[in-house]
Coordinates of N, CA and C in Angstrom, one line a residue:
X1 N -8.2 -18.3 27.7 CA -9.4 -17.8 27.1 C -9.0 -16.9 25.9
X2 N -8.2 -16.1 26.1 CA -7.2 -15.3 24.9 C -7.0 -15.7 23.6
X3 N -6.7 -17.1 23.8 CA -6.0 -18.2 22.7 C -7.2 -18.2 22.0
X4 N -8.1 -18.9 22.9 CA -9.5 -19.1 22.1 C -10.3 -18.2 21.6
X5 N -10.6 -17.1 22.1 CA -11.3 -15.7 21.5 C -10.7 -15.5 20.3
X6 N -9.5 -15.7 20.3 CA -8.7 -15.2 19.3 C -8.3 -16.1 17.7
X7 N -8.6 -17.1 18.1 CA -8.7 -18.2 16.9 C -9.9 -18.2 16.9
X8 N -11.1 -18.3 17.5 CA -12.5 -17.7 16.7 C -12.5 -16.7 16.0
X9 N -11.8 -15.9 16.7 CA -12.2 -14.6 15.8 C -11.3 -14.6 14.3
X10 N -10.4 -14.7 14.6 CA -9.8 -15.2 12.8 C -10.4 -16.2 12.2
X11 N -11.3 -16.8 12.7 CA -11.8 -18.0 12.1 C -13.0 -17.0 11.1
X12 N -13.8 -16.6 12.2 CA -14.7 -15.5 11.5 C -14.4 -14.7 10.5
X13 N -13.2 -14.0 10.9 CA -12.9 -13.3 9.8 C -12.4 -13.8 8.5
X14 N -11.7 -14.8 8.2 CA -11.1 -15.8 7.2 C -12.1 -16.3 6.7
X15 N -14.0 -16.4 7.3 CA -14.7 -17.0 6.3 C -15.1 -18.6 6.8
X16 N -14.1 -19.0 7.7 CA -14.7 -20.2 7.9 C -15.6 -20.4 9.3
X17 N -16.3 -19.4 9.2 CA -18.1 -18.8 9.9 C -18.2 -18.1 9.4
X18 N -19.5 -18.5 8.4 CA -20.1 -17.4 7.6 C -21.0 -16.5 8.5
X19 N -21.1 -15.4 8.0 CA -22.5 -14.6 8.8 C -23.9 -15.2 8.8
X20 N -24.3 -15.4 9.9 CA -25.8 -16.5 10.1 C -25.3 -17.5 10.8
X21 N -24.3 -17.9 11.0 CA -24.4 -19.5 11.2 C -24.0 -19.5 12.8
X22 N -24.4 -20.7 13.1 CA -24.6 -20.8 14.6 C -23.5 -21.2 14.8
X23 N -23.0 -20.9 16.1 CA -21.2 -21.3 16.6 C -22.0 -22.1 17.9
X24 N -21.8 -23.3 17.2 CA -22.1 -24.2 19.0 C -21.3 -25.0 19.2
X25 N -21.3 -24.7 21.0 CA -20.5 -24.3 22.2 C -19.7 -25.6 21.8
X26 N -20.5 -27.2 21.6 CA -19.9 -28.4 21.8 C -18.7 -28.2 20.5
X27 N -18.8 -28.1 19.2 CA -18.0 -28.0 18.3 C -17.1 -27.1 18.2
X28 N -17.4 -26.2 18.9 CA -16.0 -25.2 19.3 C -14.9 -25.3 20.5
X29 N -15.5 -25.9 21.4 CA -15.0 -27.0 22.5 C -14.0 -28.0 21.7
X30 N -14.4 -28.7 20.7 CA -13.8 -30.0 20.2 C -12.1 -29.3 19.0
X31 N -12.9 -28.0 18.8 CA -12.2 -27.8 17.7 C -11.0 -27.0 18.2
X32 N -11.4 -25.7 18.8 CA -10.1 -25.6 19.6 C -9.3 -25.8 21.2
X33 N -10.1 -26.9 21.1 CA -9.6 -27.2 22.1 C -9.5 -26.9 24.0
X34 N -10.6 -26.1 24.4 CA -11.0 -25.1 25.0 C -11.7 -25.6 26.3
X35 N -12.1 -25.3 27.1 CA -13.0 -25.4 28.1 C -14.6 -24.9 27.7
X36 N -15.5 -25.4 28.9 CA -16.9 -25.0 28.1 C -16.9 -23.3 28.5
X37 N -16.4 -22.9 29.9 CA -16.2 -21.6 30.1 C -15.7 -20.9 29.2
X38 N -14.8 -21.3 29.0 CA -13.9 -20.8 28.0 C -14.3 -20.4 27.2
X39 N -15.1 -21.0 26.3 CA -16.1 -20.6 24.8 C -16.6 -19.7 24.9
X40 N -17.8 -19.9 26.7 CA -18.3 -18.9 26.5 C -18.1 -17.6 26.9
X41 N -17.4 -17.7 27.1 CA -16.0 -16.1 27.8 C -15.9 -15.6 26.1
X42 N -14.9 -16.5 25.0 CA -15.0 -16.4 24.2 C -16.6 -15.6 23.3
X43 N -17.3 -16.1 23.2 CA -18.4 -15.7 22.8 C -19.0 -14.5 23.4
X44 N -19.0 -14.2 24.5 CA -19.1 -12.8 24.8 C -18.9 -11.6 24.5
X45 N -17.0 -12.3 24.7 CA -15.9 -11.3 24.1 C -16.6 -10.7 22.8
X46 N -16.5 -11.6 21.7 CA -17.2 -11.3 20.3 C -18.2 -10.4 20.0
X47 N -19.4 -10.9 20.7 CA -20.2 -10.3 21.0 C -20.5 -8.6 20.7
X48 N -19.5 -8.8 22.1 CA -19.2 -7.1 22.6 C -18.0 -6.4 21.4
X49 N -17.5 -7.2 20.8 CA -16.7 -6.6 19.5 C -17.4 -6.6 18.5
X50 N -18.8 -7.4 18.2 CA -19.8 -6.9 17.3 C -19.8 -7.9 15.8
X51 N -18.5 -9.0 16.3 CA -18.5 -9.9 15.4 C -19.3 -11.2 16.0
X52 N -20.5 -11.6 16.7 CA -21.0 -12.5 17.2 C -22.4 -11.8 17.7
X53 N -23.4 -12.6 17.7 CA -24.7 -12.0 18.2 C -25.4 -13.0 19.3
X54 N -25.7 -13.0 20.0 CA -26.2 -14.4 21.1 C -27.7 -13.6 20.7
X55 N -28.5 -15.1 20.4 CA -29.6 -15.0 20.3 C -30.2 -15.9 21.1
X56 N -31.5 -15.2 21.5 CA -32.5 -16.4 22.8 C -33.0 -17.7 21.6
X57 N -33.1 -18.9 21.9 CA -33.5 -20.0 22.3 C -32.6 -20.4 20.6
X58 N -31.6 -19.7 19.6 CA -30.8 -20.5 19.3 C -29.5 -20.2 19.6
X59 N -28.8 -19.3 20.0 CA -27.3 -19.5 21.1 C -26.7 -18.5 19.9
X60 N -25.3 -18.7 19.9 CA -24.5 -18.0 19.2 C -24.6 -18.1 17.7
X61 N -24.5 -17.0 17.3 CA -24.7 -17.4 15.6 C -23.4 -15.7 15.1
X62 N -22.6 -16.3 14.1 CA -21.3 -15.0 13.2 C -23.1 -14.1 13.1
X63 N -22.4 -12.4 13.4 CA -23.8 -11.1 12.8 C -23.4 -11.0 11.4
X64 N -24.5 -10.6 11.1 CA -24.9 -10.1 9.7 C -24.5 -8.8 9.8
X65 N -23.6 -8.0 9.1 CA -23.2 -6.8 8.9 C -24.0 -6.2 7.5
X66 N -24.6 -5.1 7.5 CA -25.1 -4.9 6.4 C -24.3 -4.2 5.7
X67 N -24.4 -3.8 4.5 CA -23.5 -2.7 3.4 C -23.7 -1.4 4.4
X68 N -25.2 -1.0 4.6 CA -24.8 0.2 5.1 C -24.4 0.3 6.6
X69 N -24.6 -0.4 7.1 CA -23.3 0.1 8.5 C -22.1 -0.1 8.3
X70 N -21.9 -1.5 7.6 CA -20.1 -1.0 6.8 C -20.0 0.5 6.5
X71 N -20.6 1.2 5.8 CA -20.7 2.7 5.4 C -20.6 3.3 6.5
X72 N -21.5 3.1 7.6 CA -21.4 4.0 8.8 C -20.2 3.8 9.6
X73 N -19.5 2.1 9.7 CA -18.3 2.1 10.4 C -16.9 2.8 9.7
X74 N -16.9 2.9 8.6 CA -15.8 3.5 7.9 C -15.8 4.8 7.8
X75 N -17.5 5.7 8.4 CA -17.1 6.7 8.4 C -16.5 7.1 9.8
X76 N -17.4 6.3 10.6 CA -16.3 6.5 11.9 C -14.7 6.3 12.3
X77 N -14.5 5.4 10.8 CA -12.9 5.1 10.9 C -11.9 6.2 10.3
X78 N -13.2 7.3 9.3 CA -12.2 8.3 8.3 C -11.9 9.5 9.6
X79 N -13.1 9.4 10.6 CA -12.7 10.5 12.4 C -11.3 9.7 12.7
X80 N -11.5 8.3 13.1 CA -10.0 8.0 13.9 C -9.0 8.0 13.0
X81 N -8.9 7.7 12.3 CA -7.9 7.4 11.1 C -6.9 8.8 10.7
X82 N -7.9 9.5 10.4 CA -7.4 11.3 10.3 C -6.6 11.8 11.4
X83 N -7.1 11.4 12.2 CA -6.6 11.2 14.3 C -5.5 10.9 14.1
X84 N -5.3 9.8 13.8 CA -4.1 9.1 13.9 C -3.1 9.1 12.6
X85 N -3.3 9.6 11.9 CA -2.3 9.9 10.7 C -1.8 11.3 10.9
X86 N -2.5 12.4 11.6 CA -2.1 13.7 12.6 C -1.3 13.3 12.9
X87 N -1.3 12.7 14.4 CA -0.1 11.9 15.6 C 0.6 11.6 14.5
X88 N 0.7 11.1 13.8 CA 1.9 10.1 13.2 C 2.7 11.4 12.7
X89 N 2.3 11.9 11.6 CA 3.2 13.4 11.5 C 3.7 13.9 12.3
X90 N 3.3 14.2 14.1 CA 3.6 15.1 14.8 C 5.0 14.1 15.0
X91 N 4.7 12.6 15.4 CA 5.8 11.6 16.0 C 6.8 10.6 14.9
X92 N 6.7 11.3 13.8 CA 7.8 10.2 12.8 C 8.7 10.8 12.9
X93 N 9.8 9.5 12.8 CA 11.4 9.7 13.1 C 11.9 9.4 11.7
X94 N 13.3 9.8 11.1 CA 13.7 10.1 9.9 C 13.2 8.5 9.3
X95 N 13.9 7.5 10.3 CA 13.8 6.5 10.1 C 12.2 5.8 9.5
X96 N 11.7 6.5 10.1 CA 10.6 5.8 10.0 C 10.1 6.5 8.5
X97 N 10.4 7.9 8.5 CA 9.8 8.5 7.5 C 10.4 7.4 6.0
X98 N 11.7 7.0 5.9 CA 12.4 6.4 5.2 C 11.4 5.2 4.8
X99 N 10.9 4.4 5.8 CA 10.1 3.2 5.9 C 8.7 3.6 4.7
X100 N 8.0 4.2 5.6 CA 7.2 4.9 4.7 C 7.5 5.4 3.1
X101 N 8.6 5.6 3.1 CA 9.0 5.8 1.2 C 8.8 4.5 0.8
X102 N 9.8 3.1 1.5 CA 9.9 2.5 0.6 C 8.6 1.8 0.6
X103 N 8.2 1.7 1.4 CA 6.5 0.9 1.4 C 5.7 2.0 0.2
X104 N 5.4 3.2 -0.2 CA 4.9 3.8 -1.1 C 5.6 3.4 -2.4
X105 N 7.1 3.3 -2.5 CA 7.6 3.0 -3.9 C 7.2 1.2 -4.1
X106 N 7.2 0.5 -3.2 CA 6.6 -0.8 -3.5 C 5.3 -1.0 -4.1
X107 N 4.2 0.0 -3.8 CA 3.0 0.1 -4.0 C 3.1 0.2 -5.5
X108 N 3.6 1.6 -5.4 CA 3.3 1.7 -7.0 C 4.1 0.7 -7.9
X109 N 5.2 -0.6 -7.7 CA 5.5 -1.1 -8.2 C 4.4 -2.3 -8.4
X110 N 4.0 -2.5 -7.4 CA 2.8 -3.4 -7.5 C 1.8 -3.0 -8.5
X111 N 1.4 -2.0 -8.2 CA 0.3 -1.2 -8.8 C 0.8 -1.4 -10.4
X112 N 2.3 -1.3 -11.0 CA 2.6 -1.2 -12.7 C 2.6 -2.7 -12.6
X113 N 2.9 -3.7 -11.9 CA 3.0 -4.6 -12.9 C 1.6 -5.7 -12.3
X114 N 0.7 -5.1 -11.7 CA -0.5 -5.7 -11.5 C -0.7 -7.3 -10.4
X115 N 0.5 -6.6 -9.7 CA 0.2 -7.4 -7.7 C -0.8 -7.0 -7.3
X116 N -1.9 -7.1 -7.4 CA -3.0 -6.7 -6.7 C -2.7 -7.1 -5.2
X117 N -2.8 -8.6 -4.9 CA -2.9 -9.4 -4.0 C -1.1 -8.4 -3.0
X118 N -0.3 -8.1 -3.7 CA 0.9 -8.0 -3.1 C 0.8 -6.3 -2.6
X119 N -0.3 -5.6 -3.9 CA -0.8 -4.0 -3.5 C -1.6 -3.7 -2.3
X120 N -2.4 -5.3 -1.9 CA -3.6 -5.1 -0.6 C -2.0 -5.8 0.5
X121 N -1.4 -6.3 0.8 CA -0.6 -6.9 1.7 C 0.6 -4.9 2.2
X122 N 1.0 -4.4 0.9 CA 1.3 -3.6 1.3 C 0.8 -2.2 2.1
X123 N -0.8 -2.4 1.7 CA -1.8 -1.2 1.8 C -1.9 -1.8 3.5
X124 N -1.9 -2.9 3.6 CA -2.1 -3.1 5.2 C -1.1 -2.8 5.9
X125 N 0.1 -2.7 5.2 CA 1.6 -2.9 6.0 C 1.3 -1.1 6.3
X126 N 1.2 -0.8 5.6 CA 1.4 1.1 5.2 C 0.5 1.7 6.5
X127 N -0.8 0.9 6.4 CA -1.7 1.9 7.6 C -1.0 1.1 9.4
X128 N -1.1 0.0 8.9 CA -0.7 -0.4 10.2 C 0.8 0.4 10.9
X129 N 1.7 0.7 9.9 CA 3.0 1.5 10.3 C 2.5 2.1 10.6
X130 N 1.7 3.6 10.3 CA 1.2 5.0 10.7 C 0.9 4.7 11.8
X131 N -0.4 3.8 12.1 CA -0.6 3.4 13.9 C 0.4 3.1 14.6
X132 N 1.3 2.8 14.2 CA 2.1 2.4 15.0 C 3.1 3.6 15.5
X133 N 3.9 4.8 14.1 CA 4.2 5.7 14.8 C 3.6 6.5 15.8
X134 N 2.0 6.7 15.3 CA 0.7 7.6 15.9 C 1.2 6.9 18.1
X135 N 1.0 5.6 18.1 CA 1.4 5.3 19.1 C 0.3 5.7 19.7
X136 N -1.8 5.3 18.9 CA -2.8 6.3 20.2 C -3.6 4.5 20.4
X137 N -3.1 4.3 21.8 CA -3.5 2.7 21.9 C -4.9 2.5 21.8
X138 N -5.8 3.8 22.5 CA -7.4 4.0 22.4 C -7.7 3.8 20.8
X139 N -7.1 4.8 19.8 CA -7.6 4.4 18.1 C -7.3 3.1 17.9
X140 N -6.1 2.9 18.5 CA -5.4 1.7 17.9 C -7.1 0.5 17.9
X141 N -7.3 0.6 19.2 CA -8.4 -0.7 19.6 C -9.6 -0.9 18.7
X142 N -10.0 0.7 18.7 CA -11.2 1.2 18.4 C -10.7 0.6 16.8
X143 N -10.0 1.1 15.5 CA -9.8 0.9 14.4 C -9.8 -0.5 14.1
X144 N -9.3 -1.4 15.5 CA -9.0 -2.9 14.9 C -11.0 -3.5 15.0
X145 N -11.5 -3.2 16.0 CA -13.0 -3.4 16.6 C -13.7 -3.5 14.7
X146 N -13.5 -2.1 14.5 CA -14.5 -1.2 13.3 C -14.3 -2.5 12.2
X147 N -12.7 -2.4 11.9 CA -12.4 -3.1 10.6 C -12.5 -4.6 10.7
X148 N -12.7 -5.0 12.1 CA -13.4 -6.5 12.3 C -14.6 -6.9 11.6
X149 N -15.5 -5.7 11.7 CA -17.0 -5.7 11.6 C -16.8 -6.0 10.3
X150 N -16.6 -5.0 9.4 CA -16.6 -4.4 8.3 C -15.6 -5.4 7.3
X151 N -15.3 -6.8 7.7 CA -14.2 -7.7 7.2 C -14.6 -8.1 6.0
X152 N -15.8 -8.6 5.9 CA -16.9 -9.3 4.7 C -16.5 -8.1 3.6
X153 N -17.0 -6.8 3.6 CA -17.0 -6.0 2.9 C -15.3 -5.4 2.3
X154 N -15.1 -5.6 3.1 CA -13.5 -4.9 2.8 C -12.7 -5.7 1.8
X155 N -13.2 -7.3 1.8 CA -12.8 -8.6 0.8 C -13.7 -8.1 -0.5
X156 N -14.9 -7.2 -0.4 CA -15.4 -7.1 -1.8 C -15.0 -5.8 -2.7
X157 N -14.4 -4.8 -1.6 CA -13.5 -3.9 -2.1 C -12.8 -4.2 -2.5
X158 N -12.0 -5.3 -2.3 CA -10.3 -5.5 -3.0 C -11.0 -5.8 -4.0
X159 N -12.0 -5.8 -4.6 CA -12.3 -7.1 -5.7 C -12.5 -6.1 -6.8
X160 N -12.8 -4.9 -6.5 CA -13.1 -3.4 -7.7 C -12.4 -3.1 -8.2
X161 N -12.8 -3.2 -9.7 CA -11.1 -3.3 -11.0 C -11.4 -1.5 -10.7
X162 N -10.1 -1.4 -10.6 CA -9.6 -0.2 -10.7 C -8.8 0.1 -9.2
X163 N -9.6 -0.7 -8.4 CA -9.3 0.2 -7.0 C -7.8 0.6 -6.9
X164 N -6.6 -0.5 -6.9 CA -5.2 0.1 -7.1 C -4.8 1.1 -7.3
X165 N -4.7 1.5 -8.5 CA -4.7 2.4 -9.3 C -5.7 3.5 -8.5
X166 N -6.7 3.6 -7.8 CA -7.2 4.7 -7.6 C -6.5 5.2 -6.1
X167 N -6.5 3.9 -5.5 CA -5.9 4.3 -4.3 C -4.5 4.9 -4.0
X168 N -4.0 4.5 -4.9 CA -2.6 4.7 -5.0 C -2.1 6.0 -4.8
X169 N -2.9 7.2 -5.5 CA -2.4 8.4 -5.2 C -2.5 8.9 -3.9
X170 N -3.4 8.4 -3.5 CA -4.2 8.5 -2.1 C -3.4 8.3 -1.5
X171 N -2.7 7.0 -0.9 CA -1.9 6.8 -0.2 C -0.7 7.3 0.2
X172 N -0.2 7.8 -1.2 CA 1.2 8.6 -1.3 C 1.2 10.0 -1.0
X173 N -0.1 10.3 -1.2 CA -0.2 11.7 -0.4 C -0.5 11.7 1.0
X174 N -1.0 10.7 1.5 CA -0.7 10.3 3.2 C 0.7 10.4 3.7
X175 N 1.5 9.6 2.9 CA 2.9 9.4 2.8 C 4.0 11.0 3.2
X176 N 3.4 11.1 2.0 CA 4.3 12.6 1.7 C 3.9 13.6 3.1
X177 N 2.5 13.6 3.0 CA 2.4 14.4 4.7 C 2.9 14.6 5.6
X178 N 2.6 12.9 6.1 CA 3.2 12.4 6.9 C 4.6 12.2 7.2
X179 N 5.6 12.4 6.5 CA 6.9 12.0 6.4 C 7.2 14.0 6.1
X180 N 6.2 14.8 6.1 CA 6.6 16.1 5.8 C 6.4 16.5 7.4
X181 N 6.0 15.8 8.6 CA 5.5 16.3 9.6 C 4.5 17.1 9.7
X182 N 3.5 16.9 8.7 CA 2.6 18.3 8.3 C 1.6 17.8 9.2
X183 N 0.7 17.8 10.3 CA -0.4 17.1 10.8 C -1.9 17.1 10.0
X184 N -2.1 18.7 9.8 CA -3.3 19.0 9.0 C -3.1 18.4 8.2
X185 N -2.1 18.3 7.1 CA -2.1 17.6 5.6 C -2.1 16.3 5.5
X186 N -1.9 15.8 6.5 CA -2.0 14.2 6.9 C -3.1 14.0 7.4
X187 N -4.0 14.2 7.7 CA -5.2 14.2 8.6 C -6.2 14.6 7.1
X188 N -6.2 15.4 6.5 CA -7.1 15.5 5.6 C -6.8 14.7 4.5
X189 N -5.6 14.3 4.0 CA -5.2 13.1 3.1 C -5.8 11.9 3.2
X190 N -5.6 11.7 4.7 CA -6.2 10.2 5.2 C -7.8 10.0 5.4
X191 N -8.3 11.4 5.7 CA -10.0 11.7 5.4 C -10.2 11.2 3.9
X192 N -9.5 12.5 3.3 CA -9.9 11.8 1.4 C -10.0 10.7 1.0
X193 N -8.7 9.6 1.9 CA -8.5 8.6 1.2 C -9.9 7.9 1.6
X194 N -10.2 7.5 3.0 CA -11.2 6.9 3.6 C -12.7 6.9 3.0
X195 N -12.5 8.7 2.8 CA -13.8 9.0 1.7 C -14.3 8.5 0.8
X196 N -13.1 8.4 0.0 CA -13.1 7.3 -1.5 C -13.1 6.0 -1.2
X197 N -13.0 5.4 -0.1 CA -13.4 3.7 0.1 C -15.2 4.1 0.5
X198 N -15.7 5.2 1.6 CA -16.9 5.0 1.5 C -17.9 5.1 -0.1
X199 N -17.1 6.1 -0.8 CA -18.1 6.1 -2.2 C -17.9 4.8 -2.8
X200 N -16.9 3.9 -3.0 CA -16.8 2.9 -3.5 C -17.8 1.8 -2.9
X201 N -17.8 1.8 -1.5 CA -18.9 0.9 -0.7 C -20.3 1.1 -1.1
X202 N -20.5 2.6 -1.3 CA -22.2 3.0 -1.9 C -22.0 2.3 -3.1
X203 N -21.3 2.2 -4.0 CA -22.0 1.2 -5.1 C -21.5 0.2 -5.5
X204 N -21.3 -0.5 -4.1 CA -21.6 -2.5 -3.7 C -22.8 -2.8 -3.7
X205 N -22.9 -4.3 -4.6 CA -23.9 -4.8 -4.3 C -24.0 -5.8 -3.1
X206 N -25.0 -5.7 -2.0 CA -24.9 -6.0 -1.1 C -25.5 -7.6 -0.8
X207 N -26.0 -8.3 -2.3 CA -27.1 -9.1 -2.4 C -26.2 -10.4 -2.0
X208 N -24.8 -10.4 -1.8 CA -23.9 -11.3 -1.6 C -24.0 -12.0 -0.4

């Protein structure tokens, strides 16, 4: 059931189930290969993670996330997120602090010669390290759940000329915190940063 929850759900997330559209049981059965239980274990699961909606008398259909609960889930993400970039200060090892440099000095290399695509690959590598020193398996869940939701939107953020460049400082002052053992200064770095993705979200257009 695992296998299958789990290739739906990247299926969802990568776009190929748009939000609205019905996921039925027989063509999901065929496609990955699954049992009928199976699916619907599957679809539950979703469900209850907020990427699937079961509706009476037409069945499963990808939810519609709107712009503003994207806004409300990211502000719930700037509480865990702050959480967990704390921990991470309290628990980085030299080594890891090391890791952390060179993932920042790659950024900004991306950032000067205009990797966007290679600047979002390392901005994922960068948060996902911090959870990982942080080591808080409850955020960990809760952060993956939020940024599930919030996947549609987070593809139209990358898409805002400038973002790089604006995030960038942001990040490196997560960095520097966090690699300083500072908790407070890591925790309010990682608030700012999160901040500045909510103001960016207020002026998306959501007509997409």
């Amino acid at each position: 059931m695992t296998s299958a929850r789990d290739a739906l759900r990247e299926a969802i997330l990568t776009g190929a189930y748009l939000p609205g559209e019905r996921l039925v049981e027989a063509q999901l059965i065929e496609r990955f290969g699954a049992g009928r239980f199976t699916v619907r274990l599957a679809l539950q699961d979703l469900a209850a993670e907020g990427l699937v909606e079961i509706q009476r008398n037409r069945g499963a259909v990808v939810r519609k996330i709107s712009l503003a609960e994207t806004i409300e889930i990211t502000q719930v993400r700037m509480v865990l997120e702050g959480l967990v970039a704390a921990r991470a200060a309290e628990r980085v090892t030299t080594a890891q602090a090391a890791e952390l440099d060179e993932i920042g000095l790659l950024m900004r290399r991306a950032v000067e010669t205009g990797e966007h695509r290679r600047y979002s690959d390392l901005n994922r590598r960068l948060h996902t390290l911090i959870r990982t020193i942080a080591g808080h398996g409850t955020a960990d869940r809760l952060i993956d759940t939020l940024k599930a939701q919030q996947a549609r939107h987070q593809v139209m953020l990358a898409l805002v000329p400038g973002r790089p460049q604006q995030s960038l400082p942001q990040h490196e002052a997560v960095i520097a915190a966090v690699r300083s053992r500072d908790p407070k200064a890591a925790e309010l770095a990682m608030r700012d940063h999160i901040a500045s993705v909510i103001e960016v979200l207020e002026g998306l257009d959501d007509t997409c």
